[in-house]
Amino acid sequence: MNYKNLLDFTIKNMNEAGADKAQCVITSTEKHELNTENKVVKLFRTTKENNILMSYIKDNKKSTQNINKIDEESIKNTISELVSLAEVSPADEAYDIAPKVDPQTFNIGTNEPDLDTLYDLLDQFNQDLNEKHSTITGDATISYDHVKKYVGNSNGLYLEELTGNYNFTMLFSAKDGEKITSFNYTFASFTDLKQKLTDVGMLEELLIQTAKELEAKPFDSKFVGDVIITPICLSNFLSTVAGVSLSDGALLSDTSLLKDKVDELVFSPKLTWHSSPRNPELSGGYAITSDGHVAEDITILENGVLKNLLISQYGAKKLNRERSKNYGSAFVVEPGDASFDEMVKSIDKGILLCRFSGGQPSANGDFAGVAKNSFYIEDGKIQYPISETMISGNLFEVLKDIKSITKDRVNFGNSIVPWVHSTGVTVSGK
Amino acid sequence: MINRDLNIEFSKLDKYTEVRLQENKQSTLVLLNGNLVTNNQSSTSGACARVYANGCWGFSSDQNTDEKSINEIIAVAKKNAEFLASKTNNDFKPFSSEKITSNHDFSTKEERWSHDKKVKFLNEIDEYITSKYSDLVSRTIVLNSLDMEKNSINSDGTTSYLLWPRTILYINLATQNDGVPCEMYEVLGGKGQVEDVFTTPDTIFSDIDKLYVELQKKNEGIYAVAGEHDVILDADLAGILAHEALGHTAEADFVRNGSIAGDYLNKQVASPLITLIDFANTYNNEILPVPVFIDDEGVLSKDAVLIKDGILTQYMHNRDSALEFNHENTGNARAMQYSDEPLIRMRNTAIIPGDSKLEDMIASIENGYYFTKTNNGQADTTGEFMFGVCAGYEIKNGKLGKAIKDTTIAGKAFDVLASVTMVSDEMKWSAGGMCGKKQPIPTGMGGPAIKCRINVGGK
């Protein structure tokens, strides 16, 4: 299949249908996936799919359509619908397409899957679970995903992004008799199969922690104290901060508290946070933004000073601001100089927050939820695992009051993040 | 075309095989402060096959649905199943075989709205908001329509056709207090295409007025006091409690992985006031928000009575788990896209109404809360649950007091359900929910209001 020809055909037909501006993204995805059910490989799934996303703009009116058919008749029929959709839409001068740049092909990861090794890796993992983590129960998925993306438009833009990587996720808990723990999970993207699955996504550490949680006790008091935010939890919190204060949605709805704070100190000077989709250490990165620009690495926060928002081309035009070089994810947080042990030793009363189960925090950063898979810290020691414990606070205040950041970080393939020690959270039990 | 006879020669296939054709059509319009930021339609269709070999499944899918493509995906699925079977010594028992047929089409018989009409519908709602409530910081209006069309056949000879549509109107209003944002949302709509769910914009105006009042009260509201309290959970929250707190733990795949429900079958786990059912398609002669007649494995879908008078009585199953547990198969297997394998999913989960009046339930609380809306929920193998509460009121001396700012409630399913002392006599259903579990999928939730004790997050 010549996707370039398909792209050209689609754009040509959109132009002939009257588009002032037309943009098209064709994605071809092939997945080979193995699934386990409690340490038994039960399902082998192979899927192939094409997707065409068309954006049509005429008289500043825009419509978009996705189809998964690549025959000419389907494309032409879809373009007719696009024209009708756009005609009845309100005009907005902010609608636009990406400018032309030199054609480029980006290769990320590996194009040749090794499915036999993939099975063997999973099989070995199941054996490791049985031998070394016998109380652990859960389902795992490992896949090879090959994604080919072709982006073109009526400005003459042409970009290709060819990505191939392995993706692993596992949802698990520990059970011993009638004792059972909360479920835990991890995920990771990687291109190197010469490693054990327990080495990815801090899985080995999580399996050991989860087994300890069989002795979890409900927390029976309430205090305001310190928190050590683990890497998975930090990734999720940073995604939340991006969503409620840095991205298009928050800026356009005028609910962002950081919208006018570029070049101001907004969080702790200890925190430097990048969005680095082009970082070669990230096998799950990307090279092209969702609106067809070549993505570049940016620093969101430098020593606590806000350096970049995450504004798309549409958002930039709407808000009369500069477009960001990428729109988030692929987070990399700079390491600090603390060790995890030093962090724990410095805490009088606090919580090791391994997973936060809660709703989307408010636009003002308030959050309240359950501290899952977490541990109580007192007098410089991790005392015991806790259950049925709520944690609340304000995310922005937590990031302002950072006391230290670890040297060590975890590479999940789509983020590289450390442990962070902060304070000012309310921990309450029954 | 999805709705057609699938002429598959199962006699030539030596292994149990399922074939499903599916199309999902979705339309999304998002008006953000009067700007149409999303004006999108999507269509995803294709065919999939699943083959069973010695306890292992092979699955393959393709976007083409012609006969040649279907034969190819059956061949790949078979190859995948046999690859796994060659590597394992799984127990193999044959599935029970039942040939059944189902045909349901919930598409509208009305004249279809043009796209122009949909956009005008949203614009009129937006104009009403801006003309009446000029002090808002922002307003977001989303009209989302989803049509799922499935046509399945399997080696038993079972055939099933279902066209299930859902239309949701989501309205979010935001204001602020000294620069601190405050938001409130409402979800309207449910099963049906837009022509069967909405008529004219003015029929929505009273819901907007009510939403604005709730927003103002919340903006001037207070934080809940953290700790355990007597609480009335209104229908939305009772529904999500049934789904998250109990429902997930009673899905047989979670039971297999050690969920708490695995240790409590046929034991008292809740107040005798509680009967909790995952309905397949009908309640009180009414077709429910997410009706399933034959599931995506070709099994007749039946109501799963999870709790009866406080006793845990049943799990939700698919073919594999029903065999493994030697239980009745409740037909809970569903897939979101044509390229997805069926997983055990809830359908329409609800606590059954009781005898109490809501006003009496509120009057019975000296110091507690009445929570009315949620924006998400999560479950756990331990039966612990959490959900966000974005609307509610304090109760002081049996009367509603100030509104509450966003908070979270949590607890252990069995403990909370055991603490229920009153159940209201009304049943309300919602169809706007999505359940995540490898594949996000629409689910129905419902319930009366219930009075219970629960842990509240706050300050």
PDB file of N, CA, C and O in Angstrom, chain B residues 60 160 162 182 201 342 346 416:
ATOM      1  N   SER B  60      -8.380 -12.379  15.658  1.00  0.00           N
ATOM      2  CA  SER B  60      -7.847 -11.550  14.576  1.00  0.00           C
ATOM      3  C   SER B  60      -8.946 -10.643  14.061  1.00  0.00           C
ATOM      4  O   SER B  60     -10.131 -10.979  14.142  1.00  0.00           O
ATOM      5  N   SER B 160     -26.957 -13.037  16.032  1.00  0.00           N
ATOM      6  CA  SER B 160     -27.414 -11.897  16.833  1.00  0.00           C
ATOM      7  C   SER B 160     -27.171 -10.621  16.067  1.00  0.00           C
ATOM      8  O   SER B 160     -26.089 -10.402  15.535  1.00  0.00           O
ATOM      9  N   LEU B 162     -27.758  -6.347  16.635  1.00  0.00           N
ATOM     10  CA  LEU B 162     -28.164  -5.275  17.547  1.00  0.00           C
ATOM     11  C   LEU B 162     -27.650  -3.951  17.018  1.00  0.00           C
ATOM     12  O   LEU B 162     -26.464  -3.826  16.703  1.00  0.00           O
ATOM     13  N   CYS B 182     -14.804  27.369  39.820  1.00  0.00           N
ATOM     14  CA  CYS B 182     -15.770  26.414  40.375  1.00  0.00           C
ATOM     15  C   CYS B 182     -16.633  25.931  39.206  1.00  0.00           C
ATOM     16  O   CYS B 182     -17.101  26.752  38.411  1.00  0.00           O
ATOM     17  N   PRO B 201     -34.595  23.040  21.857  1.00  0.00           N
ATOM     18  CA  PRO B 201     -33.698  23.515  22.914  1.00  0.00           C
ATOM     19  C   PRO B 201     -34.425  23.996  24.170  1.00  0.00           C
ATOM     20  O   PRO B 201     -33.927  23.817  25.286  1.00  0.00           O
ATOM     21  N   PRO B 342     -14.057  -9.862  23.385  1.00  0.00           N
ATOM     22  CA  PRO B 342     -15.068  -9.658  24.428  1.00  0.00           C
ATOM     23  C   PRO B 342     -14.449  -9.869  25.813  1.00  0.00           C
ATOM     24  O   PRO B 342     -13.671 -10.807  26.021  1.00  0.00           O
ATOM     25  N   MET B 346     -20.087  -5.195  32.913  1.00  0.00           N
ATOM     26  CA  MET B 346     -21.441  -4.976  33.436  1.00  0.00           C
ATOM     27  C   MET B 346     -22.317  -4.387  32.340  1.00  0.00           C
ATOM     28  O   MET B 346     -21.821  -3.858  31.337  1.00  0.00           O
ATOM     29  N   VAL B 416     -20.096  -0.572  53.583  1.00  0.00           N
ATOM     30  CA  VAL B 416     -21.053   0.503  53.272  1.00  0.00           C
ATOM     31  C   VAL B 416     -22.437  -0.078  53.025  1.00  0.00           C
ATOM     32  O   VAL B 416     -23.440   0.423  53.541  1.00  0.00           O
TER      33      VAL B 416
END
